[in-house]
Amino acid sequence: MHEHPDIDILQMPLEGVAAYWLALKKLVGTKRNFKALHDEAQHTSEPFVRHLLEICFGSMGESRIRILAAAREETVLSEVERRYDLMRIALLDIAQSENPRKTMAKMAARFPRCPLTEQRALTLAHELIKLIPERGAVKDHYFDVSHRQQDDKLMVTLLFYVLLARQQGKDACQPYLPIISSHYFVDGLALVIDGMDAPFVRKWLREHKNVLLRDVQDKMRMSTELCLGIRDRLDYDDVFRIARSWMR
C-alpha cells in the first residue's frame, strides 16, 4: 500500500478509522500471508496504528497483544493529554497577554525534565517572530501547532503565539488560524480572539480536552479489536460488525 501521511487517529472521525481497517481487511481477504500489512506498518505515519500492525501479525498470542496494545494506549493518551495541557496553558496566557517567561515556567512544570531550557525556548520563539511575513497570507509550516509535534518544537511554537499576542494583540493571531493543524488549539484560539472571557475559555478547554481523550480512547480500542479480527481471518461482514459496535 502507499504511505498514508494523513492518517491521524486523534483527529479522524471514528467512521474514518473504521474505514481504514475495513480497507485493510479487503486488502488481505482470507489470505494467510499478511505481508501487505507488514508493509503497511512500515509506511503508516500513525504511531498507534503502526504499533498494532507490528504486534498483531507475528507469533504473539492474543493475550500478550492485548497487554501491549493497552500499554501503548496508555502511553499515547498520556502524551496527548500533556500536549493538550501545553496548548491550554498557552491559550489562557494569550487571552491575558501573559509574560512568556511565566508561560514557559508553567509548561516546564508538565515534565519531569523539560526538553529545553527557558533561554533556548524563548530565543527560538523570537526567531519565529522574525519569520512573520510582511504582507500576504501566512503559509509557513513553522507556525503550525499539532499534537504530533515533538514537545520541544510544540513549546517553541506555542511561545511564539504568546509573544505575538503580547506584542501585537490577540487579533494578530487571526491570520494563522488556517494553517494550524490542531482542531483543539485552533478552536480555542478562535474563542480567545473573539474575546471570550478567561473563565469560559478555561472551562471549555478542560471539558473539550476530556471529550477528545475519550473519543481517541474509543478509536484505539476499536482499532485493537478490528486488527485482531483481521488477524483471526474473520469474514469481512464480521469485521464490519466489530466496527459497528462502536458506532454512535
C-alpha positions as protocol buffer text, in pm:
chain_id: "A"
residue {
  index: 1
  type: MET
  ca { x: 0 y: 0 z: 0 }
}
residue {
  index: 2
  type: HIS
  ca { x: 104 y: 360 z: -39 }
}
residue {
  index: 3
  type: GLU
  ca { x: 203 y: 574 z: 256 }
}
residue {
  index: 4
  type: HIS
  ca { x: -83 y: 735 z: 448 }
}
residue {
  index: 5
  type: PRO
  ca { x: 65 y: 1058 z: 585 }
}
residue {
  index: 6
  type: ASP
  ca { x: -284 y: 1187 z: 660 }
}
residue {
  index: 7
  type: ILE
  ca { x: -387 y: 906 z: 895 }
}
residue {
  index: 8
  type: ASP
  ca { x: -440 y: 1060 z: 1237 }
}
residue {
  index: 9
  type: ILE
  ca { x: -632 y: 851 z: 1486 }
}
residue {
  index: 10
  type: LEU
  ca { x: -683 y: 1155 z: 1708 }
}
residue {
  index: 11
  type: GLN
  ca { x: -844 y: 1386 z: 1453 }
}
residue {
  index: 12
  type: MET
  ca { x: -1002 y: 1136 z: 1213 }
}
residue {
  index: 13
  type: PRO
  ca { x: -1367 y: 1059 z: 1290 }
}
residue {
  index: 14
  type: LEU
  ca { x: -1439 y: 715 z: 1428 }
}
residue {
  index: 15
  type: GLU
  ca { x: -1602 y: 616 z: 1099 }
}
residue {
  index: 16
  type: GLY
  ca { x: -1283 y: 711 z: 914 }
}
residue {
  index: 17
  type: VAL
  ca { x: -1070 y: 494 z: 1143 }
}
residue {
  index: 18
  type: ALA
  ca { x: -1312 y: 203 z: 1095 }
}
residue {
  index: 19
  type: ALA
  ca { x: -1300 y: 251 z: 717 }
}
residue {
  index: 20
  type: TYR
  ca { x: -919 y: 231 z: 728 }
}
residue {
  index: 21
  type: TRP
  ca { x: -925 y: -110 z: 899 }
}
residue {
  index: 22
  type: LEU
  ca { x: -1202 y: -237 z: 674 }
}
residue {
  index: 23
  type: ALA
  ca { x: -991 y: -137 z: 372 }
}
residue {
  index: 24
  type: LEU
  ca { x: -705 y: -342 z: 516 }
}
residue {
  index: 25
  type: LYS
  ca { x: -941 y: -637 z: 558 }
}
residue {
  index: 26
  type: LYS
  ca { x: -1040 y: -611 z: 192 }
}
residue {
  index: 27
  type: LEU
  ca { x: -672 y: -595 z: 100 }
}
residue {
  index: 28
  type: VAL
  ca { x: -579 y: -922 z: 269 }
}
residue {
  index: 29
  type: GLY
  ca { x: -911 y: -1103 z: 232 }
}
residue {
  index: 30
  type: THR
  ca { x: -876 y: -1453 z: 376 }
}
residue {
  index: 31
  type: LYS
  ca { x: -508 y: -1491 z: 288 }
}
residue {
  index: 32
  type: ARG
  ca { x: -276 y: -1649 z: 539 }
}
residue {
  index: 33
  type: ASN
  ca { x: 5 y: -1422 z: 425 }
}
residue {
  index: 34
  type: PHE
  ca { x: -3 y: -1084 z: 596 }
}
residue {
  index: 35
  type: LYS
  ca { x: 293 y: -937 z: 407 }
}
residue {
  index: 36
  type: ALA
  ca { x: 80 y: -645 z: 285 }
}
residue {
  index: 37
  type: LEU
  ca { x: 10 y: -548 z: 646 }
}
residue {
  index: 38
  type: HIS
  ca { x: 378 y: -572 z: 740 }
}
residue {
  index: 39
  type: ASP
  ca { x: 443 y: -333 z: 451 }
}
residue {
  index: 40
  type: GLU
  ca { x: 166 y: -104 z: 575 }
}
residue {
  index: 41
  type: ALA
  ca { x: 328 y: -93 z: 919 }
}
residue {
  index: 42
  type: GLN
  ca { x: 645 y: 40 z: 758 }
}
residue {
  index: 43
  type: HIS
  ca { x: 465 y: 321 z: 581 }
}
residue {
  index: 44
  type: THR
  ca { x: 187 y: 446 z: 806 }
}
residue {
  index: 45
  type: SER
  ca { x: 261 y: 764 z: 996 }
}
residue {
  index: 46
  type: GLU
  ca { x: 14 y: 695 z: 1279 }
}
residue {
  index: 47
  type: PRO
  ca { x: 206 y: 555 z: 1580 }
}
residue {
  index: 48
  type: PHE
  ca { x: -75 y: 359 z: 1749 }
}
residue {
  index: 49
  type: VAL
  ca { x: -189 y: 202 z: 1422 }
}
residue {
  index: 50
  type: ARG
  ca { x: 171 y: 115 z: 1335 }
}
residue {
  index: 51
  type: HIS
  ca { x: 212 y: -45 z: 1678 }
}
residue {
  index: 52
  type: LEU
  ca { x: -92 y: -267 z: 1623 }
}
residue {
  index: 53
  type: LEU
  ca { x: 26 y: -371 z: 1279 }
}
residue {
  index: 54
  type: GLU
  ca { x: 368 y: -458 z: 1420 }
}
residue {
  index: 55
  type: ILE
  ca { x: 243 y: -674 z: 1708 }
}
residue {
  index: 56
  type: CYS
  ca { x: -70 y: -839 z: 1566 }
}
residue {
  index: 57
  type: PHE
  ca { x: 72 y: -1029 z: 1270 }
}
residue {
  index: 58
  type: GLY
  ca { x: 363 y: -1213 z: 1423 }
}
residue {
  index: 59
  type: SER
  ca { x: 382 y: -1507 z: 1662 }
}
residue {
  index: 60
  type: MET
  ca { x: 247 y: -1346 z: 1980 }
}
residue {
  index: 61
  type: GLY
  ca { x: -75 y: -1472 z: 2134 }
}
residue {
  index: 62
  type: GLU
  ca { x: -390 y: -1266 z: 2173 }
}
residue {
  index: 63
  type: SER
  ca { x: -349 y: -1206 z: 2547 }
}
residue {
  index: 64
  type: ARG
  ca { x: 0 y: -1061 z: 2504 }
}
residue {
  index: 65
  type: ILE
  ca { x: -116 y: -848 z: 2211 }
}
residue {
  index: 66
  type: ARG
  ca { x: -393 y: -703 z: 2426 }
}
residue {
  index: 67
  type: ILE
  ca { x: -148 y: -622 z: 2706 }
}
residue {
  index: 68
  type: LEU
  ca { x: 88 y: -446 z: 2464 }
}
residue {
  index: 69
  type: ALA
  ca { x: -195 y: -260 z: 2291 }
}
residue {
  index: 70
  type: ALA
  ca { x: -329 y: -140 z: 2629 }
}
residue {
  index: 71
  type: ALA
  ca { x: 20 y: -26 z: 2732 }
}
residue {
  index: 72
  type: ARG
  ca { x: 62 y: 171 z: 2411 }
}
residue {
  index: 73
  type: GLU
  ca { x: -288 y: 317 z: 2450 }
}
residue {
  index: 74
  type: GLU
  ca { x: -200 y: 447 z: 2797 }
}
residue {
  index: 75
  type: THR
  ca { x: 125 y: 596 z: 2668 }
}
residue {
  index: 76
  type: VAL
  ca { x: -46 y: 770 z: 2376 }
}
residue {
  index: 77
  type: LEU
  ca { x: -324 y: 911 z: 2595 }
}
residue {
  index: 78
  type: SER
  ca { x: -73 y: 1045 z: 2846 }
}
residue {
  index: 79
  type: GLU
  ca { x: 132 y: 1208 z: 2570 }
}
residue {
  index: 80
  type: VAL
  ca { x: -171 y: 1363 z: 2401 }
}
residue {
  index: 81
  type: GLU
  ca { x: -309 y: 1491 z: 2730 }
}
residue {
  index: 82
  type: ARG
  ca { x: 24 y: 1659 z: 2811 }
}
residue {
  index: 83
  type: ARG
  ca { x: 33 y: 1829 z: 2471 }
}
residue {
  index: 84
  type: TYR
  ca { x: -324 y: 1948 z: 2512 }
}
residue {
  index: 85
  type: ASP
  ca { x: -227 y: 2088 z: 2851 }
}
residue {
  index: 86
  type: LEU
  ca { x: 62 y: 2277 z: 2691 }
}
residue {
  index: 87
  type: MET
  ca { x: -183 y: 2422 z: 2438 }
}
residue {
  index: 88
  type: ARG
  ca { x: -428 y: 2511 z: 2716 }
}
residue {
  index: 89
  type: ILE
  ca { x: -158 y: 2697 z: 2911 }
}
residue {
  index: 90
  type: ALA
  ca { x: -60 y: 2896 z: 2602 }
}
residue {
  index: 91
  type: LEU
  ca { x: -420 y: 2979 z: 2508 }
}
residue {
  index: 92
  type: LEU
  ca { x: -506 y: 3111 z: 2853 }
}
residue {
  index: 93
  type: ASP
  ca { x: -187 y: 3318 z: 2856 }
}
residue {
  index: 94
  type: ILE
  ca { x: -263 y: 3455 z: 2509 }
}
residue {
  index: 95
  type: ALA
  ca { x: -604 y: 3560 z: 2641 }
}
residue {
  index: 96
  type: GLN
  ca { x: -438 y: 3752 z: 2926 }
}
residue {
  index: 97
  type: SER
  ca { x: -131 y: 3881 z: 2736 }
}
residue {
  index: 98
  type: GLU
  ca { x: 85 y: 3696 z: 2987 }
}
residue {
  index: 99
  type: ASN
  ca { x: 462 y: 3726 z: 3019 }
}
residue {
  index: 100
  type: PRO
  ca { x: 606 y: 3443 z: 2801 }
}
residue {
  index: 101
  type: ARG
  ca { x: 855 y: 3357 z: 3075 }
}
residue {
  index: 102
  type: LYS
  ca { x: 565 y: 3267 z: 3302 }
}
residue {
  index: 103
  type: THR
  ca { x: 414 y: 3062 z: 3019 }
}
residue {
  index: 104
  type: MET
  ca { x: 740 y: 2875 z: 2980 }
}
residue {
  index: 105
  type: ALA
  ca { x: 761 y: 2806 z: 3352 }
}
residue {
  index: 106
  type: LYS
  ca { x: 407 y: 2666 z: 3357 }
}
residue {
  index: 107
  type: MET
  ca { x: 477 y: 2445 z: 3054 }
}
residue {
  index: 108
  type: ALA
  ca { x: 806 y: 2322 z: 3201 }
}
residue {
  index: 109
  type: ALA
  ca { x: 619 y: 2207 z: 3512 }
}
residue {
  index: 110
  type: ARG
  ca { x: 444 y: 1946 z: 3296 }
}
residue {
  index: 111
  type: PHE
  ca { x: 767 y: 1749 z: 3254 }
}
residue {
  index: 112
  type: PRO
  ca { x: 988 y: 1553 z: 3495 }
}
residue {
  index: 113
  type: ARG
  ca { x: 1272 y: 1702 z: 3290 }
}
residue {
  index: 114
  type: CYS
  ca { x: 1189 y: 1983 z: 3050 }
}
residue {
  index: 115
  type: PRO
  ca { x: 1307 y: 1908 z: 2694 }
}
residue {
  index: 116
  type: LEU
  ca { x: 1462 y: 2256 z: 2652 }
}
residue {
  index: 117
  type: THR
  ca { x: 1572 y: 2549 z: 2865 }
}
residue {
  index: 118
  type: GLU
  ca { x: 1379 y: 2871 z: 2904 }
}
residue {
  index: 119
  type: GLN
  ca { x: 1653 y: 3067 z: 2728 }
}
residue {
  index: 120
  type: ARG
  ca { x: 1662 y: 2830 z: 2432 }
}
residue {
  index: 121
  type: ALA
  ca { x: 1283 y: 2820 z: 2401 }
}
residue {
  index: 122
  type: LEU
  ca { x: 1242 y: 3198 z: 2410 }
}
residue {
  index: 123
  type: THR
  ca { x: 1531 y: 3252 z: 2170 }
}
residue {
  index: 124
  type: LEU
  ca { x: 1370 y: 3019 z: 1915 }
}
residue {
  index: 125
  type: ALA
  ca { x: 1028 y: 3177 z: 1967 }
}
residue {
  index: 126
  type: HIS
  ca { x: 1177 y: 3520 z: 1896 }
}
residue {
  index: 127
  type: GLU
  ca { x: 1333 y: 3376 z: 1580 }
}
residue {
  index: 128
  type: LEU
  ca { x: 984 y: 3275 z: 1466 }
}
residue {
  index: 129
  type: ILE
  ca { x: 868 y: 3632 z: 1524 }
}
residue {
  index: 130
  type: LYS
  ca { x: 1132 y: 3739 z: 1271 }
}
residue {
  index: 131
  type: LEU
  ca { x: 981 y: 3500 z: 1013 }
}
residue {
  index: 132
  type: ILE
  ca { x: 642 y: 3671 z: 1014 }
}
residue {
  index: 133
  type: PRO
  ca { x: 566 y: 3771 z: 653 }
}
residue {
  index: 134
  type: GLU
  ca { x: 541 y: 4143 z: 592 }
}
residue {
  index: 135
  type: ARG
  ca { x: 240 y: 4104 z: 367 }
}
residue {
  index: 136
  type: GLY
  ca { x: 16 y: 3836 z: 219 }
}
residue {
  index: 137
  type: ALA
  ca { x: -129 y: 3519 z: 370 }
}
residue {
  index: 138
  type: VAL
  ca { x: 62 y: 3319 z: 628 }
}
residue {
  index: 139
  type: LYS
  ca { x: 162 y: 2986 z: 475 }
}
residue {
  index: 140
  type: ASP
  ca { x: 476 y: 2875 z: 655 }
}
residue {
  index: 141
  type: HIS
  ca { x: 457 y: 2541 z: 837 }
}
residue {
  index: 142
  type: TYR
  ca { x: 684 y: 2681 z: 1110 }
}
residue {
  index: 143
  type: PHE
  ca { x: 374 y: 2842 z: 1264 }
}
residue {
  index: 144
  type: ASP
  ca { x: 170 y: 2521 z: 1276 }
}
residue {
  index: 145
  type: VAL
  ca { x: 54 y: 2371 z: 1606 }
}
residue {
  index: 146
  type: SER
  ca { x: -9 y: 1997 z: 1617 }
}
residue {
  index: 147
  type: HIS
  ca { x: -39 y: 1727 z: 1882 }
}
residue {
  index: 148
  type: ARG
  ca { x: 203 y: 1523 z: 1667 }
}
residue {
  index: 149
  type: GLN
  ca { x: 489 y: 1771 z: 1707 }
}
residue {
  index: 150
  type: GLN
  ca { x: 777 y: 1684 z: 1936 }
}
residue {
  index: 151
  type: ASP
  ca { x: 740 y: 1851 z: 2274 }
}
residue {
  index: 152
  type: ASP
  ca { x: 1026 y: 2097 z: 2228 }
}
residue {
  index: 153
  type: LYS
  ca { x: 900 y: 2212 z: 1887 }
}
residue {
  index: 154
  type: LEU
  ca { x: 545 y: 2244 z: 2019 }
}
residue {
  index: 155
  type: MET
  ca { x: 657 y: 2454 z: 2316 }
}
residue {
  index: 156
  type: VAL
  ca { x: 852 y: 2693 z: 2094 }
}
residue {
  index: 157
  type: THR
  ca { x: 556 y: 2741 z: 1858 }
}
residue {
  index: 158
  type: LEU
  ca { x: 317 y: 2799 z: 2147 }
}
residue {
  index: 159
  type: LEU
  ca { x: 555 y: 3057 z: 2294 }
}
residue {
  index: 160
  type: PHE
  ca { x: 556 y: 3229 z: 1954 }
}
residue {
  index: 161
  type: TYR
  ca { x: 180 y: 3284 z: 1979 }
}
residue {
  index: 162
  type: VAL
  ca { x: 210 y: 3411 z: 2337 }
}
residue {
  index: 163
  type: LEU
  ca { x: 481 y: 3654 z: 2225 }
}
residue {
  index: 164
  type: LEU
  ca { x: 281 y: 3761 z: 1921 }
}
residue {
  index: 165
  type: ALA
  ca { x: -32 y: 3833 z: 2127 }
}
residue {
  index: 166
  type: ARG
  ca { x: 167 y: 4022 z: 2390 }
}
residue {
  index: 167
  type: GLN
  ca { x: 344 y: 4237 z: 2131 }
}
residue {
  index: 168
  type: GLN
  ca { x: 69 y: 4293 z: 1875 }
}
residue {
  index: 169
  type: GLY
  ca { x: -256 y: 4194 z: 2044 }
}
residue {
  index: 170
  type: LYS
  ca { x: -474 y: 3882 z: 2018 }
}
residue {
  index: 171
  type: ASP
  ca { x: -608 y: 3983 z: 1677 }
}
residue {
  index: 172
  type: ALA
  ca { x: -258 y: 3939 z: 1533 }
}
residue {
  index: 173
  type: CYS
  ca { x: -311 y: 3561 z: 1571 }
}
residue {
  index: 174
  type: GLN
  ca { x: -611 y: 3561 z: 1335 }
}
residue {
  index: 175
  type: PRO
  ca { x: -416 y: 3510 z: 1006 }
}
residue {
  index: 176
  type: TYR
  ca { x: -258 y: 3194 z: 1145 }
}
residue {
  index: 177
  type: LEU
  ca { x: -583 y: 3005 z: 1207 }
}
residue {
  index: 178
  type: PRO
  ca { x: -598 y: 2845 z: 858 }
}
residue {
  index: 179
  type: ILE
  ca { x: -252 y: 2683 z: 889 }
}
residue {
  index: 180
  type: ILE
  ca { x: -294 y: 2533 z: 1237 }
}
residue {
  index: 181
  type: SER
  ca { x: -346 y: 2155 z: 1229 }
}
residue {
  index: 182
  type: SER
  ca { x: -475 y: 2102 z: 1583 }
}
residue {
  index: 183
  type: HIS
  ca { x: -852 y: 2144 z: 1598 }
}
residue {
  index: 184
  type: TYR
  ca { x: -826 y: 2184 z: 1974 }
}
residue {
  index: 185
  type: PHE
  ca { x: -580 y: 2473 z: 1951 }
}
residue {
  index: 186
  type: VAL
  ca { x: -742 y: 2648 z: 1657 }
}
residue {
  index: 187
  type: ASP
  ca { x: -1089 y: 2634 z: 1815 }
}
residue {
  index: 188
  type: GLY
  ca { x: -953 y: 2760 z: 2146 }
}
residue {
  index: 189
  type: LEU
  ca { x: -756 y: 3035 z: 1976 }
}
residue {
  index: 190
  type: ALA
  ca { x: -1067 y: 3146 z: 1786 }
}
residue {
  index: 191
  type: LEU
  ca { x: -1252 y: 3181 z: 2118 }
}
residue {
  index: 192
  type: VAL
  ca { x: -966 y: 3389 z: 2259 }
}
residue {
  index: 193
  type: ILE
  ca { x: -953 y: 3613 z: 1952 }
}
residue {
  index: 194
  type: ASP
  ca { x: -1330 y: 3662 z: 1974 }
}
residue {
  index: 195
  type: GLY
  ca { x: -1282 y: 3799 z: 2325 }
}
residue {
  index: 196
  type: MET
  ca { x: -1446 y: 3524 z: 2528 }
}
residue {
  index: 197
  type: ASP
  ca { x: -1373 y: 3572 z: 2898 }
}
residue {
  index: 198
  type: ALA
  ca { x: -1094 y: 3366 z: 3056 }
}
residue {
  index: 199
  type: PRO
  ca { x: -1317 y: 3157 z: 3292 }
}
residue {
  index: 200
  type: PHE
  ca { x: -1532 y: 3046 z: 2997 }
}
residue {
  index: 201
  type: VAL
  ca { x: -1227 y: 2960 z: 2782 }
}
residue {
  index: 202
  type: ARG
  ca { x: -1067 y: 2771 z: 3073 }
}
residue {
  index: 203
  type: LYS
  ca { x: -1380 y: 2561 z: 3128 }
}
residue {
  index: 204
  type: TRP
  ca { x: -1424 y: 2498 z: 2754 }
}
residue {
  index: 205
  type: LEU
  ca { x: -1064 y: 2382 z: 2713 }
}
residue {
  index: 206
  type: ARG
  ca { x: -1089 y: 2148 z: 3011 }
}
residue {
  index: 207
  type: GLU
  ca { x: -1418 y: 1988 z: 2908 }
}
residue {
  index: 208
  type: HIS
  ca { x: -1329 y: 1964 z: 2539 }
}
residue {
  index: 209
  type: LYS
  ca { x: -996 y: 1801 z: 2621 }
}
residue {
  index: 210
  type: ASN
  ca { x: -1177 y: 1531 z: 2820 }
}
residue {
  index: 211
  type: VAL
  ca { x: -1420 y: 1471 z: 2533 }
}
residue {
  index: 212
  type: LEU
  ca { x: -1133 y: 1437 z: 2284 }
}
residue {
  index: 213
  type: LEU
  ca { x: -940 y: 1197 z: 2506 }
}
residue {
  index: 214
  type: ARG
  ca { x: -1244 y: 973 z: 2550 }
}
residue {
  index: 215
  type: ASP
  ca { x: -1300 y: 980 z: 2175 }
}
residue {
  index: 216
  type: VAL
  ca { x: -944 y: 878 z: 2089 }
}
residue {
  index: 217
  type: GLN
  ca { x: -956 y: 605 z: 2353 }
}
residue {
  index: 218
  type: ASP
  ca { x: -1267 y: 461 z: 2183 }
}
residue {
  index: 219
  type: LYS
  ca { x: -1089 y: 469 z: 1846 }
}
residue {
  index: 220
  type: MET
  ca { x: -782 y: 294 z: 1983 }
}
residue {
  index: 221
  type: ARG
  ca { x: -988 y: 20 z: 2149 }
}
residue {
  index: 222
  type: MET
  ca { x: -1193 y: -28 z: 1834 }
}
residue {
  index: 223
  type: SER
  ca { x: -871 y: -44 z: 1631 }
}
residue {
  index: 224
  type: THR
  ca { x: -735 y: -316 z: 1858 }
}
residue {
  index: 225
  type: GLU
  ca { x: -1045 y: -531 z: 1811 }
}
residue {
  index: 226
  type: LEU
  ca { x: -1054 y: -474 z: 1433 }
}
residue {
  index: 227
  type: CYS
  ca { x: -686 y: -560 z: 1400 }
}
residue {
  index: 228
  type: LEU
  ca { x: -738 y: -880 z: 1598 }
}
residue {
  index: 229
  type: GLY
  ca { x: -1040 y: -961 z: 1382 }
}
residue {
  index: 230
  type: ILE
  ca { x: -826 y: -931 z: 1070 }
}
residue {
  index: 231
  type: ARG
  ca { x: -556 y: -1143 z: 1235 }
}
residue {
  index: 232
  type: ASP
  ca { x: -813 y: -1412 z: 1314 }
}
residue {
  index: 233
  type: ARG
  ca { x: -925 y: -1407 z: 947 }
}
residue {
  index: 234
  type: LEU
  ca { x: -1284 y: -1323 z: 1030 }
}
residue {
  index: 235
  type: ASP
  ca { x: -1515 y: -1262 z: 736 }
}
residue {
  index: 236
  type: TYR
  ca { x: -1543 y: -902 z: 619 }
}
residue {
  index: 237
  type: ASP
  ca { x: -1902 y: -882 z: 749 }
}
residue {
  index: 238
  type: ASP
  ca { x: -1789 y: -990 z: 1096 }
}
residue {
  index: 239
  type: VAL
  ca { x: -1510 y: -733 z: 1099 }
}
residue {
  index: 240
  type: PHE
  ca { x: -1768 y: -474 z: 999 }
}
residue {
  index: 241
  type: ARG
  ca { x: -1990 y: -586 z: 1289 }
}
residue {
  index: 242
  type: ILE
  ca { x: -1700 y: -527 z: 1525 }
}
residue {
  index: 243
  type: ALA
  ca { x: -1663 y: -173 z: 1393 }
}
residue {
  index: 244
  type: ARG
  ca { x: -2038 y: -111 z: 1415 }
}
residue {
  index: 245
  type: SER
  ca { x: -2027 y: -190 z: 1788 }
}
residue {
  index: 246
  type: TRP
  ca { x: -1853 y: 146 z: 1838 }
}
residue {
  index: 247
  type: MET
  ca { x: -2072 y: 344 z: 1600 }
}
residue {
  index: 248
  type: ARG
  ca { x: -2290 y: 608 z: 1761 }
}
